Amino acid sequence: AVQEGAAGGSLERHCPTYIYKVVLLGSTAVGKSSLAYRYMKNDFQESLPTVGCSFFTKIIRMESATVKLEIWDTAGQEKYHSVCHLYYRGAHAALLVYDITNKETLGRAKQWLKELEKEFLHDEIVIALVGNKTDLAEEREVPAEEGEEFARSRSLLFMETSAKSNHQVKDVFMAVALQLLQREAEKAPAPRRGQHVDLGESRARTGCC
Amino acid sequence: AEEVCVRTPLQKQQSLPLRPVIPLVARISDQNASGAPPMTVREKTRLEKFRQLLSSHNTDLDELRKCSWPGVPREVRPVTWRLLSGYLPANMERRKLTLQRKREEYFGFIQQYYDSRNEEHHQDTYRQIHIDIPRTNPLIPLFQQPLVQEIFERILFIWAIRHPASGYVQGINDLVTPFFVVFLSEYVEEDVENFDVTNLSQDVLRSIEADSFWCMSKLLDGIQDNYTFAQPGIQKKVKALEELVSRIDEQVHNHFRKYEVEYLQFAFRWMNNLLMRELPLRCTIRLWDTYQSEPEGFSHFHLYVCAAFLIKWRKEILDEEDFQGLLMLLQNLPTIHWGNEEIGLLLAEAYRLKYMFADAPNHYRR
């Protein structure tokens, strides 16, 4: 994230706020909005199909830093694809969501990965592969190992979740946040990354909490 | 008058799906959220005027549009909508036959094409529709009934395969709802949202289905480029909205620029779903009275309505001092208590904008 507005006071150093843009991508009806809803409100409800994109923010306070996630929940239907890239532009992290009871949706998540790899360098974005709907275990089509193995081969974070039964939802966002912070720490001494101006990049910044 | 509209809030526009149930349509015509008296003399006169127009040998459509612009009384809305959409002919004698023919034609399509929904080339279309229907109006009992869901599926599937340039795009499913509810209301005295459709004869249900299909088709004919590849209609309209707002309210426009809010981030949905996600359904129905009375109501005039809608929140917008706050506001505009009065004001402002910019070459042009 880009440093901005930190006037250099010593107070700011030990409690920085990082703002990251996180996009939820994946097939239609795999549970992207439900994951966002569970994470924001800790509840489960039938969602309307997302049109274009929905936006939420979530603040995570940790000992060393405060992380503010800007979560962009995108529409799953392929027809929306043409506008979708507008939403993931400038993202710092992506959750590629599939439905463990529908094998095709994993294939779709892999396609999303390809697309992201075209747009981002490997160290520019944190990507998590998320197998949702573990509450429907008896209908499972994708073994956990398959998702896990694929994620490992591509150095992605991996987690299976259930928005419905509240399984590991918080955890997956937390894992992403931690990885983002870790990358922040790794590159801290190095010069900040390229100044190509785009929407998400310019808003990503540290401030003071 | 009892409080009809504000029982519990409808929040269809929510990005997070919080959607308590609210009556879909005000039970008394032209009822406001604030609770209006049963029916004023003025309203009675209006209704009389509609009845006259509708029962004349040849309905004067210009006159009907003029009368409908400020809102159609609930009692005559179904037939008025059929006429305004161009589905029903102005000539009284031809109406019955036209309806019969069109309804047969629609069910002919069903017979011919509906079985193909599971064939490979239509599978994706049908699957997407099938996934979307149960979540089109979740929490409203009417739309959870299998018979109703099947009606929606058939309407959307037939429309999609007959329009391969766009096919089915999420958002189109919402557009069936107002027609369905209005045509159903012809047969229902009580709350539409809790009505059990098995109480209706098959013939009646078939009529409602066919009429909804044809009226929705007419509507979509005017906005098809919203749903073709890359959705050029929407991109164009969002740009036009930006341009328009930059001229009518520079302060709001600059506020967005300052905080890097892009119009597409909130207005995509406004265009794709014709503000249906931002307004309670009763307001959409009222809005469509006017859209169907305006030339190019759903395409061109909608743009001015969106501009008026945005400016309506200028104070709230200018009060937000960061990107997150602005987006959260714009995605969840508090319209849950809106009724006819608010829509009337919105439309008046849109009309004013349209005329202000229609003949001004240096201003916004289409």
Coordinates of C-alpha atoms in Angstrom, one line a residue:
Chain A
A1 CA 0.0 0.0 0.0
V2 CA 1.1 3.5 -0.7
Q3 CA 2.2 5.8 2.1
E4 CA 0.0 8.9 2.2
G5 CA -0.8 11.6 4.6
A6 CA 1.3 10.2 7.3
A7 CA 3.0 13.3 8.6
G8 CA 5.7 11.4 10.1
G9 CA 4.8 11.6 13.8
S10 CA 6.2 8.9 16.0
L11 CA 2.7 7.9 17.1
E12 CA 1.8 6.8 13.7
R13 CA 4.5 4.3 13.4
H14 CA 3.3 1.8 15.9
C15 CA -0.3 1.9 14.9
P16 CA -0.7 2.3 11.2
T17 CA -3.9 1.8 9.3
Y18 CA -3.7 0.0 6.1
I19 CA -6.5 0.1 3.5
Y20 CA -6.8 -2.7 1.1
K21 CA -9.1 -3.4 -1.7
V22 CA -10.4 -7.0 -1.8
V23 CA -12.6 -8.4 -4.6
L24 CA -14.8 -11.4 -4.5
L25 CA -14.9 -13.3 -7.8
G26 CA -16.5 -16.5 -8.9
S27 CA -19.4 -18.2 -10.7
T28 CA -23.0 -17.3 -10.2
A29 CA -24.6 -18.4 -6.9
V30 CA -21.5 -19.8 -5.3
G31 CA -22.1 -17.6 -2.3
K32 CA -20.0 -14.5 -2.8
S33 CA -22.6 -12.2 -1.4
S34 CA -23.5 -14.6 1.4
L35 CA -19.8 -14.7 2.4
A36 CA -19.7 -10.9 2.5
Y37 CA -22.9 -10.8 4.4
R38 CA -21.8 -13.3 6.9
Y39 CA -18.5 -11.5 7.4
M40 CA -20.2 -8.1 7.8
K41 CA -23.3 -9.0 9.8
N42 CA -22.6 -12.4 11.0
D43 CA -25.8 -13.7 9.6
F44 CA -27.1 -15.6 6.7
Q45 CA -29.9 -14.6 4.3
E46 CA -31.0 -15.4 0.8
S47 CA -29.3 -12.8 -1.4
L48 CA -30.6 -11.1 -4.5
P49 CA -28.3 -11.7 -7.5
T50 CA -25.7 -9.1 -7.4
V51 CA -25.9 -6.5 -10.1
G52 CA -22.6 -5.0 -11.1
C53 CA -20.9 -4.8 -7.8
S54 CA -21.6 -4.2 -4.1
F55 CA -19.2 -2.5 -1.8
F56 CA -18.5 -3.0 1.9
T57 CA -15.9 -2.0 4.4
K58 CA -14.7 -3.9 7.4
I59 CA -12.2 -2.8 9.9
I60 CA -9.9 -5.3 11.6
R61 CA -8.0 -4.1 14.6
M62 CA -4.9 -6.0 15.3
E63 CA -2.1 -5.4 17.8
S64 CA 0.4 -4.1 15.3
A65 CA -1.9 -2.5 12.9
T66 CA -5.5 -1.6 11.8
V67 CA -6.6 -3.0 8.5
K68 CA -9.5 -1.6 6.7
L69 CA -10.8 -3.9 4.0
E70 CA -12.7 -2.4 1.1
I71 CA -14.6 -5.5 -0.1
W72 CA -16.0 -5.5 -3.6
D73 CA -18.6 -8.2 -4.2
T74 CA -19.0 -8.8 -7.9
A75 CA -21.8 -10.2 -10.0
G76 CA -21.2 -13.8 -11.0
Q77 CA -23.0 -14.0 -14.3
E78 CA -20.5 -14.1 -17.2
K79 CA -22.5 -11.6 -19.1
Y80 CA -21.2 -9.0 -16.6
H81 CA -17.7 -9.9 -17.3
S82 CA -17.1 -6.9 -19.5
V83 CA -17.7 -4.5 -16.6
C84 CA -16.1 -6.7 -14.0
H85 CA -12.5 -5.8 -14.7
L86 CA -13.4 -2.3 -13.7
Y87 CA -14.0 -3.6 -10.3
Y88 CA -10.9 -5.7 -9.7
R89 CA -8.6 -3.1 -11.1
G90 CA -6.3 -1.9 -8.4
A91 CA -7.2 -4.8 -6.0
H92 CA -4.8 -5.9 -3.4
A93 CA -6.4 -9.2 -2.8
A94 CA -8.9 -11.5 -4.4
L95 CA -11.1 -14.3 -3.1
L96 CA -11.8 -16.8 -5.8
V97 CA -14.9 -18.5 -4.6
Y98 CA -16.3 -21.8 -5.9
D99 CA -19.1 -24.1 -4.7
I100 CA -17.8 -27.4 -3.4
T101 CA -21.1 -29.1 -4.7
N102 CA -20.5 -27.9 -8.2
K103 CA -17.3 -28.9 -9.9
E104 CA -17.7 -26.5 -12.8
T105 CA -17.4 -23.6 -10.5
L106 CA -13.9 -24.6 -9.6
G107 CA -13.0 -24.5 -13.2
R108 CA -14.5 -21.0 -13.4
A109 CA -12.4 -20.0 -10.4
K110 CA -9.3 -21.2 -12.3
Q111 CA -10.3 -19.1 -15.2
W112 CA -10.5 -16.1 -12.9
L113 CA -7.0 -16.8 -11.7
K114 CA -5.7 -16.8 -15.3
E115 CA -7.4 -13.4 -15.8
L116 CA -5.9 -12.0 -12.6
E117 CA -2.4 -13.3 -13.7
K118 CA -2.7 -11.3 -16.8
E119 CA -3.5 -8.2 -14.9
F120 CA -1.3 -8.5 -11.9
L121 CA 2.3 -9.5 -11.1
H122 CA 2.5 -12.4 -8.6
D123 CA 3.5 -10.3 -5.7
E124 CA 1.1 -7.5 -6.5
I125 CA -2.0 -9.4 -5.3
V126 CA -2.9 -11.8 -2.6
I127 CA -5.2 -14.5 -3.9
A128 CA -7.3 -17.0 -1.8
L129 CA -9.1 -19.9 -3.3
V130 CA -12.3 -20.4 -1.3
G131 CA -14.5 -23.5 -1.5
N132 CA -17.9 -22.5 -0.1
K133 CA -21.0 -24.4 1.1
T134 CA -19.3 -27.0 3.3
D135 CA -22.7 -27.3 5.0
L136 CA -23.8 -29.3 1.9
A137 CA -21.2 -32.0 2.6
E138 CA -23.4 -34.8 1.2
E139 CA -23.6 -33.1 -2.2
R140 CA -19.9 -32.4 -2.4
E141 CA -18.4 -32.8 -5.9
V142 CA -15.0 -31.3 -5.2
P143 CA -12.8 -33.0 -2.6
A144 CA -11.1 -30.7 -0.2
E145 CA -7.8 -32.1 -1.4
E146 CA -8.4 -31.1 -4.9
G147 CA -8.9 -27.4 -4.1
E148 CA -6.1 -27.5 -1.6
E149 CA -3.7 -29.1 -4.0
F150 CA -4.5 -26.6 -6.8
A151 CA -4.1 -23.7 -4.4
R152 CA -0.7 -25.1 -3.2
S153 CA 0.5 -25.5 -6.8
R154 CA -0.2 -21.9 -7.5
S155 CA 0.8 -20.5 -4.1
L156 CA -2.7 -19.3 -3.2
L157 CA -4.3 -19.3 0.2
F158 CA -6.9 -21.9 0.5
M159 CA -9.9 -22.4 2.8
E160 CA -13.2 -24.2 2.7
T161 CA -16.1 -22.2 4.2
S162 CA -19.8 -22.1 4.8
A163 CA -21.5 -18.8 4.8
K164 CA -24.6 -20.6 6.0
S165 CA -23.2 -22.4 9.0
N166 CA -20.6 -19.8 9.6
H167 CA -17.6 -22.0 9.0
Q168 CA -14.2 -20.3 8.6
V169 CA -15.6 -17.1 7.0
K170 CA -13.9 -14.7 9.3
D171 CA -10.8 -16.9 9.1
V172 CA -10.5 -16.5 5.4
F173 CA -10.7 -12.8 5.5
M174 CA -8.3 -12.7 8.4
A175 CA -5.8 -15.0 6.5
V176 CA -5.9 -12.6 3.6
A177 CA -5.4 -9.6 5.9
L178 CA -2.4 -11.2 7.6
Q179 CA -0.8 -12.1 4.3
L180 CA -1.3 -8.5 3.1
L181 CA 0.4 -7.2 6.2
Q182 CA 3.2 -9.7 5.9
R183 CA 3.9 -8.5 2.4
E184 CA 3.8 -5.0 3.6
A185 CA 6.5 -5.9 6.2
E186 CA 8.6 -7.7 3.6
K187 CA 8.7 -4.8 1.2
A188 CA 8.8 -2.1 3.9
P189 CA 12.5 -1.2 3.4
A190 CA 12.3 -1.4 -0.3
P191 CA 11.0 1.5 -2.4
R192 CA 7.3 1.6 -2.9
R193 CA 6.0 -0.2 -5.9
G194 CA 5.4 1.3 -9.3
Q195 CA 3.5 4.5 -9.6
H196 CA 1.1 3.5 -12.3
V197 CA -2.0 5.4 -11.2
D198 CA -5.2 3.7 -11.0
L199 CA -8.2 3.8 -8.8
G200 CA -7.5 1.2 -6.1
E201 CA -3.8 1.9 -5.9
S202 CA -4.2 5.6 -5.1
R203 CA -6.7 4.9 -2.3
A204 CA -4.6 2.3 -0.7
R205 CA -2.6 4.0 1.9
T206 CA -1.6 4.0 5.4
G207 CA -2.8 6.5 7.9
C208 CA -3.1 6.7 11.6
C209 CA -5.7 5.1 13.7
Chain B
A1 CA -56.7 5.7 6.4
E2 CA -54.7 2.8 7.7
E3 CA -51.0 2.9 7.2
V4 CA -50.6 0.8 4.1
C5 CA -47.1 1.5 2.9
V6 CA -44.9 1.7 5.9
R7 CA -45.7 -1.4 7.8
T8 CA -42.2 -2.7 7.6
P9 CA -39.5 -1.4 5.4
L10 CA -38.7 -2.9 2.1
Q11 CA -35.1 -2.7 1.3
K12 CA -34.8 -4.1 -2.1
Q13 CA -32.0 -1.7 -2.9
Q14 CA -29.8 -3.1 -0.2
S15 CA -26.5 -4.4 -1.3
L16 CA -26.7 -6.6 1.8
P17 CA -29.9 -8.5 1.5
L18 CA -32.0 -7.1 4.4
R19 CA -35.5 -7.4 3.1
P20 CA -38.4 -7.3 5.5
V21 CA -41.7 -7.6 3.8
I22 CA -43.8 -4.6 2.8
P23 CA -47.0 -4.4 0.8
L24 CA -45.9 -4.4 -2.9
V25 CA -48.6 -2.0 -4.1
A26 CA -50.4 0.5 -2.1
R27 CA -53.8 -1.0 -1.6
I28 CA -55.7 2.2 -2.3
S29 CA -54.9 3.9 -5.5
D30 CA -52.5 6.8 -5.4
Q31 CA -51.9 6.2 -1.7
N32 CA -48.9 7.8 -0.2
A33 CA -46.5 6.5 2.3
S34 CA -47.8 9.1 4.7
G35 CA -51.3 7.6 4.5
A36 CA -53.7 9.5 2.3
P37 CA -57.5 9.7 2.6
P38 CA -59.4 6.9 0.8
M39 CA -60.3 8.7 -2.3
T40 CA -60.7 12.4 -3.0
V41 CA -63.1 14.0 -5.3
R42 CA -60.2 14.8 -7.6
E43 CA -59.2 11.2 -7.7
K44 CA -62.7 10.1 -8.4
T45 CA -62.8 12.5 -11.4
R46 CA -59.6 11.2 -12.6
L47 CA -60.7 7.6 -12.5
E48 CA -63.9 8.6 -14.3
K49 CA -61.8 10.2 -17.0
F50 CA -59.7 7.0 -17.4
R51 CA -62.9 4.9 -17.6
Q52 CA -64.2 7.1 -20.3
L53 CA -61.1 7.0 -22.3
L54 CA -60.7 3.2 -21.9
S55 CA -64.3 2.4 -22.9
S56 CA -64.4 4.6 -25.9
H57 CA -64.6 3.0 -29.3
N58 CA -61.1 4.1 -30.2
T59 CA -59.0 5.0 -27.2
D60 CA -57.2 8.3 -27.7
L61 CA -53.7 7.1 -26.8
D62 CA -52.2 10.6 -26.7
E63 CA -54.9 11.6 -24.2
L64 CA -54.3 8.4 -22.3
R65 CA -50.6 9.1 -22.1
K66 CA -51.3 12.6 -20.9
C67 CA -53.6 11.3 -18.2
S68 CA -51.3 8.5 -17.2
W69 CA -48.2 10.6 -16.8
P70 CA -49.0 11.8 -13.3
G71 CA -50.0 8.2 -12.3
V72 CA -52.6 5.7 -13.2
P73 CA -55.3 4.7 -10.7
R74 CA -54.9 1.2 -9.5
E75 CA -58.3 0.2 -10.7
V76 CA -57.5 0.8 -14.3
R77 CA -53.8 0.2 -14.3
P78 CA -53.8 -3.3 -15.9
V79 CA -55.7 -2.3 -19.0
T80 CA -54.0 1.1 -19.2
W81 CA -50.5 -0.6 -19.1
R82 CA -51.5 -3.0 -21.9
L83 CA -52.5 -0.1 -24.0
L84 CA -49.6 2.2 -23.2
S85 CA -47.1 -0.5 -23.9
G86 CA -48.6 -1.0 -27.4
Y87 CA -49.6 -4.5 -26.6
L88 CA -53.3 -3.8 -26.8
P89 CA -54.8 -2.0 -29.8
A90 CA -56.6 1.3 -29.3
N91 CA -59.6 0.0 -31.2
M92 CA -62.0 -1.5 -28.8
E93 CA -63.3 -4.2 -31.1
R94 CA -59.9 -5.5 -31.9
R95 CA -58.8 -5.9 -28.3
K96 CA -60.4 -9.2 -27.4
L97 CA -59.1 -10.9 -30.5
T98 CA -55.7 -9.4 -30.2
L99 CA -55.4 -10.7 -26.6
Q100 CA -56.6 -14.1 -27.6
R101 CA -54.2 -14.3 -30.5
K102 CA -51.2 -13.0 -28.5
R103 CA -51.8 -15.3 -25.6
E104 CA -52.1 -18.2 -28.0
E105 CA -48.9 -17.1 -29.8
Y106 CA -47.0 -17.0 -26.5
F107 CA -48.2 -20.5 -25.5
G108 CA -47.2 -21.6 -29.0
F109 CA -43.7 -20.5 -28.2
I110 CA -43.8 -22.5 -25.0
Q111 CA -44.9 -25.5 -26.7
Q112 CA -42.3 -25.2 -29.4
Y113 CA -39.3 -24.1 -27.4
Y114 CA -39.7 -24.7 -23.7
D115 CA -38.6 -28.3 -23.9
S116 CA -35.3 -27.2 -25.4
R117 CA -34.3 -25.7 -22.0
N118 CA -32.3 -28.7 -21.1
E119 CA -30.6 -29.1 -24.5
E120 CA -27.0 -28.2 -24.6
H121 CA -27.2 -24.9 -26.4
H122 CA -29.8 -23.5 -24.0
Q123 CA -28.7 -25.2 -20.9
D124 CA -26.6 -22.3 -19.5
T125 CA -29.4 -19.8 -20.1
Y126 CA -32.0 -22.0 -18.4
R127 CA -29.7 -22.8 -15.5
Q128 CA -28.9 -19.2 -14.8
I129 CA -32.6 -18.3 -14.9
H130 CA -33.4 -21.2 -12.7
I131 CA -30.8 -20.1 -10.2
D132 CA -32.0 -16.5 -10.2
I133 CA -35.8 -16.9 -9.9
P134 CA -36.0 -18.1 -6.3
R135 CA -33.8 -15.2 -5.3
T136 CA -35.6 -12.6 -7.4
N137 CA -37.9 -11.5 -4.7
P138 CA -36.9 -13.5 -1.7
L139 CA -38.9 -13.2 1.5
I140 CA -42.1 -12.3 -0.4
P141 CA -44.4 -15.3 -0.1
L142 CA -46.0 -14.7 -3.5
F143 CA -42.8 -15.3 -5.3
Q144 CA -41.9 -18.4 -3.4
Q145 CA -44.8 -20.3 -4.8
P146 CA -43.7 -22.9 -7.4
L147 CA -46.4 -21.9 -9.8
V148 CA -45.2 -18.3 -9.8
Q149 CA -41.6 -19.3 -10.2
E150 CA -42.5 -21.5 -13.1
I151 CA -44.3 -18.6 -14.8
F152 CA -41.2 -16.4 -14.4
E153 CA -38.9 -19.1 -15.7
R154 CA -41.0 -19.6 -18.8
I155 CA -41.3 -15.9 -19.5
L156 CA -37.6 -15.3 -19.2
F157 CA -36.5 -18.4 -21.0
I158 CA -38.7 -17.7 -24.0
W159 CA -37.6 -14.1 -24.1
A160 CA -34.0 -15.0 -23.8
I161 CA -33.9 -17.5 -26.7
R162 CA -35.9 -15.3 -28.9
H163 CA -33.3 -12.5 -28.3
P164 CA -30.0 -14.2 -28.8
A165 CA -28.1 -10.9 -29.1
S166 CA -28.5 -10.3 -25.5
G167 CA -29.9 -13.5 -24.1
Y168 CA -30.7 -13.6 -20.4
V169 CA -28.8 -11.1 -18.3
Q170 CA -29.3 -10.7 -14.5
G171 CA -31.5 -7.8 -13.9
I172 CA -34.0 -8.7 -16.6
N173 CA -35.6 -11.0 -14.1
D174 CA -36.6 -8.0 -12.0
L175 CA -38.3 -6.4 -14.9
V176 CA -41.0 -9.1 -15.0
T177 CA -42.2 -8.4 -11.5
P178 CA -44.1 -5.1 -12.0
F179 CA -46.0 -6.5 -14.9
F180 CA -46.8 -9.7 -13.1
V181 CA -48.0 -7.9 -10.0
V182 CA -50.1 -5.4 -11.9
F183 CA -51.8 -8.0 -14.0
L184 CA -52.3 -10.2 -11.0
S185 CA -53.8 -7.3 -9.1
E186 CA -56.7 -7.4 -11.5
Y187 CA -57.9 -10.6 -9.9
V188 CA -56.8 -10.0 -6.3
E189 CA -58.6 -7.9 -3.7
E190 CA -56.3 -8.4 -0.8
D191 CA -52.5 -8.1 -0.4
V192 CA -50.8 -9.3 -3.5
E193 CA -47.7 -10.3 -1.7
N194 CA -49.4 -13.0 0.3
F195 CA -51.8 -14.2 -2.3
D196 CA -52.0 -17.9 -3.1
V197 CA -52.1 -18.2 -6.8
T198 CA -53.6 -21.7 -6.7
N199 CA -56.9 -19.8 -6.1
L200 CA -56.9 -18.6 -9.6
S201 CA -58.1 -20.6 -12.6
Q202 CA -55.5 -21.9 -15.1
D203 CA -57.0 -19.6 -17.7
V204 CA -56.4 -16.5 -15.6
L205 CA -52.9 -17.5 -14.8
R206 CA -52.2 -18.1 -18.4
S207 CA -53.5 -14.7 -19.3
I208 CA -51.3 -13.0 -16.7
E209 CA -48.3 -14.9 -17.9
A210 CA -48.8 -14.1 -21.5
D211 CA -49.5 -10.4 -20.9
S212 CA -46.5 -10.1 -18.7
F213 CA -44.4 -11.7 -21.3
W214 CA -45.5 -9.4 -24.1
C215 CA -45.4 -6.2 -22.1
M216 CA -42.0 -7.0 -20.8
S217 CA -40.9 -7.7 -24.4
K218 CA -42.1 -4.3 -25.5
L219 CA -40.2 -2.7 -22.7
L220 CA -37.0 -4.6 -23.5
D221 CA -37.3 -3.7 -27.2
G222 CA -36.5 -0.1 -26.1
I223 CA -33.5 -0.9 -24.0
Q224 CA -32.0 -4.0 -25.6
D225 CA -28.6 -2.5 -25.9
N226 CA -28.4 -2.5 -22.1
Y227 CA -28.1 -6.2 -22.3
T228 CA -26.1 -7.0 -25.4
F229 CA -22.4 -7.9 -25.3
A230 CA -20.4 -5.5 -23.1
Q231 CA -23.7 -3.7 -22.2
P232 CA -23.1 -0.7 -24.4
G233 CA -26.4 0.9 -23.6
I234 CA -25.5 1.0 -19.9
Q235 CA -22.0 2.3 -20.5
K236 CA -23.4 5.0 -22.7
K237 CA -26.1 6.0 -20.2
V238 CA -23.8 6.1 -17.2
K239 CA -21.5 8.4 -19.2
A240 CA -24.4 10.5 -20.1
L241 CA -25.5 10.7 -16.5
E242 CA -22.0 11.8 -15.5
E243 CA -22.0 14.5 -18.2
L244 CA -25.5 15.6 -17.2
V245 CA -24.7 15.8 -13.5
S246 CA -21.5 17.7 -14.2
R247 CA -23.7 20.4 -15.8
I248 CA -26.5 20.5 -13.4
D249 CA -24.7 20.1 -10.1
E250 CA -21.0 20.8 -10.3
Q251 CA -20.6 20.6 -6.6
V252 CA -21.8 17.0 -6.4
H253 CA -19.8 16.1 -9.5
N254 CA -16.6 17.6 -8.0
H255 CA -17.3 15.9 -4.7
F256 CA -17.3 12.5 -6.5
R257 CA -14.1 13.4 -8.3
K258 CA -12.4 14.5 -5.1
Y259 CA -13.1 11.2 -3.4
E260 CA -12.6 9.1 -6.6
V261 CA -16.1 7.8 -6.8
E262 CA -16.9 6.7 -10.3
Y263 CA -20.4 6.8 -11.6
L264 CA -20.2 3.3 -12.9
Q265 CA -19.7 2.1 -9.3
F266 CA -23.2 3.0 -8.3
A267 CA -25.1 3.9 -11.5
F268 CA -24.5 0.6 -13.3
R269 CA -27.3 -0.9 -11.2
W270 CA -29.5 2.1 -11.7
M271 CA -29.4 1.5 -15.4
N272 CA -29.3 -2.3 -15.4
N273 CA -32.3 -2.6 -13.1
L274 CA -34.1 0.6 -14.0
L275 CA -33.8 1.8 -10.3
M276 CA -35.8 -1.2 -9.2
R277 CA -33.1 -2.1 -6.6
E278 CA -33.2 1.4 -5.3
L279 CA -36.9 1.8 -4.8
P280 CA -39.8 -0.1 -3.2
L281 CA -41.8 -2.0 -5.8
R282 CA -44.8 0.3 -5.4
C283 CA -42.7 3.2 -6.4
T284 CA -41.4 1.3 -9.5
I285 CA -44.9 0.7 -10.5
R286 CA -45.8 4.3 -10.2
L287 CA -42.6 5.3 -12.1
W288 CA -43.6 3.0 -14.9
D289 CA -46.9 4.7 -15.3
T290 CA -44.9 7.7 -16.4
Y291 CA -42.2 5.8 -18.3
Q292 CA -44.9 4.2 -20.4
S293 CA -46.4 7.6 -21.1
E294 CA -43.2 9.3 -22.1
P295 CA -41.6 8.8 -25.5
E296 CA -38.6 6.6 -24.9
G297 CA -39.4 6.5 -21.2
F298 CA -37.4 3.5 -20.2
S299 CA -34.3 4.6 -22.1
H300 CA -34.0 8.4 -22.5
F301 CA -36.2 9.8 -19.8
H302 CA -34.8 7.3 -17.3
L303 CA -31.5 9.1 -17.5
Y304 CA -33.1 12.4 -16.3
V305 CA -34.9 10.5 -13.6
C306 CA -31.5 9.1 -12.5
A307 CA -30.0 12.5 -12.5
A308 CA -32.9 13.9 -10.4
F309 CA -32.7 10.9 -8.1
L310 CA -29.0 11.5 -7.5
I311 CA -29.4 15.3 -6.9
K312 CA -32.2 14.5 -4.5
W313 CA -29.5 13.2 -2.2
R314 CA -27.0 16.0 -2.7
K315 CA -27.0 17.1 0.9
E316 CA -26.3 13.5 2.1
I317 CA -23.7 13.1 -0.5
L318 CA -21.9 16.3 0.3
D319 CA -21.9 15.4 4.0
E320 CA -19.9 12.2 3.3
E321 CA -16.2 12.9 3.4
D322 CA -14.7 9.7 2.2
F323 CA -14.9 7.1 -0.6
Q324 CA -16.3 4.4 1.7
G325 CA -19.0 6.6 3.1
L326 CA -20.1 7.8 -0.3
L327 CA -20.3 4.3 -1.8
M328 CA -22.2 2.9 1.2
L329 CA -24.6 5.8 0.9
L330 CA -25.1 5.5 -2.8
Q331 CA -25.7 1.8 -2.6
N332 CA -28.2 2.0 0.2
L333 CA -30.2 5.2 -0.4
P334 CA -33.0 5.4 2.2
T335 CA -36.1 5.2 0.0
I336 CA -37.9 2.6 2.1
H337 CA -40.7 5.1 3.1
W338 CA -41.1 6.5 -0.4
G339 CA -44.5 6.6 -1.9
N340 CA -46.3 8.4 -4.8
E341 CA -45.5 11.8 -3.5
E342 CA -41.8 11.4 -3.6
I343 CA -42.0 9.8 -7.0
G344 CA -44.2 12.6 -8.2
L345 CA -41.6 15.2 -7.2
L346 CA -38.8 13.1 -8.7
L347 CA -40.6 12.9 -12.0
A348 CA -41.3 16.6 -12.0
E349 CA -37.7 17.4 -11.5
A350 CA -36.7 14.9 -14.2
Y351 CA -39.1 16.5 -16.6
R352 CA -37.7 20.0 -15.8
L353 CA -34.2 18.7 -16.5
K354 CA -35.2 17.1 -19.7
Y355 CA -36.6 20.3 -21.0
M356 CA -33.7 22.4 -19.8
F357 CA -31.3 20.3 -21.7
A358 CA -33.3 19.1 -24.7
D359 CA -32.8 22.2 -26.9
A360 CA -29.5 23.5 -25.5
P361 CA -26.7 22.4 -27.7
N362 CA -24.1 23.6 -25.3
H363 CA -25.7 21.6 -22.5
Y364 CA -26.2 17.9 -22.4
R365 CA -27.2 16.3 -25.6
R366 CA -28.2 12.7 -26.2

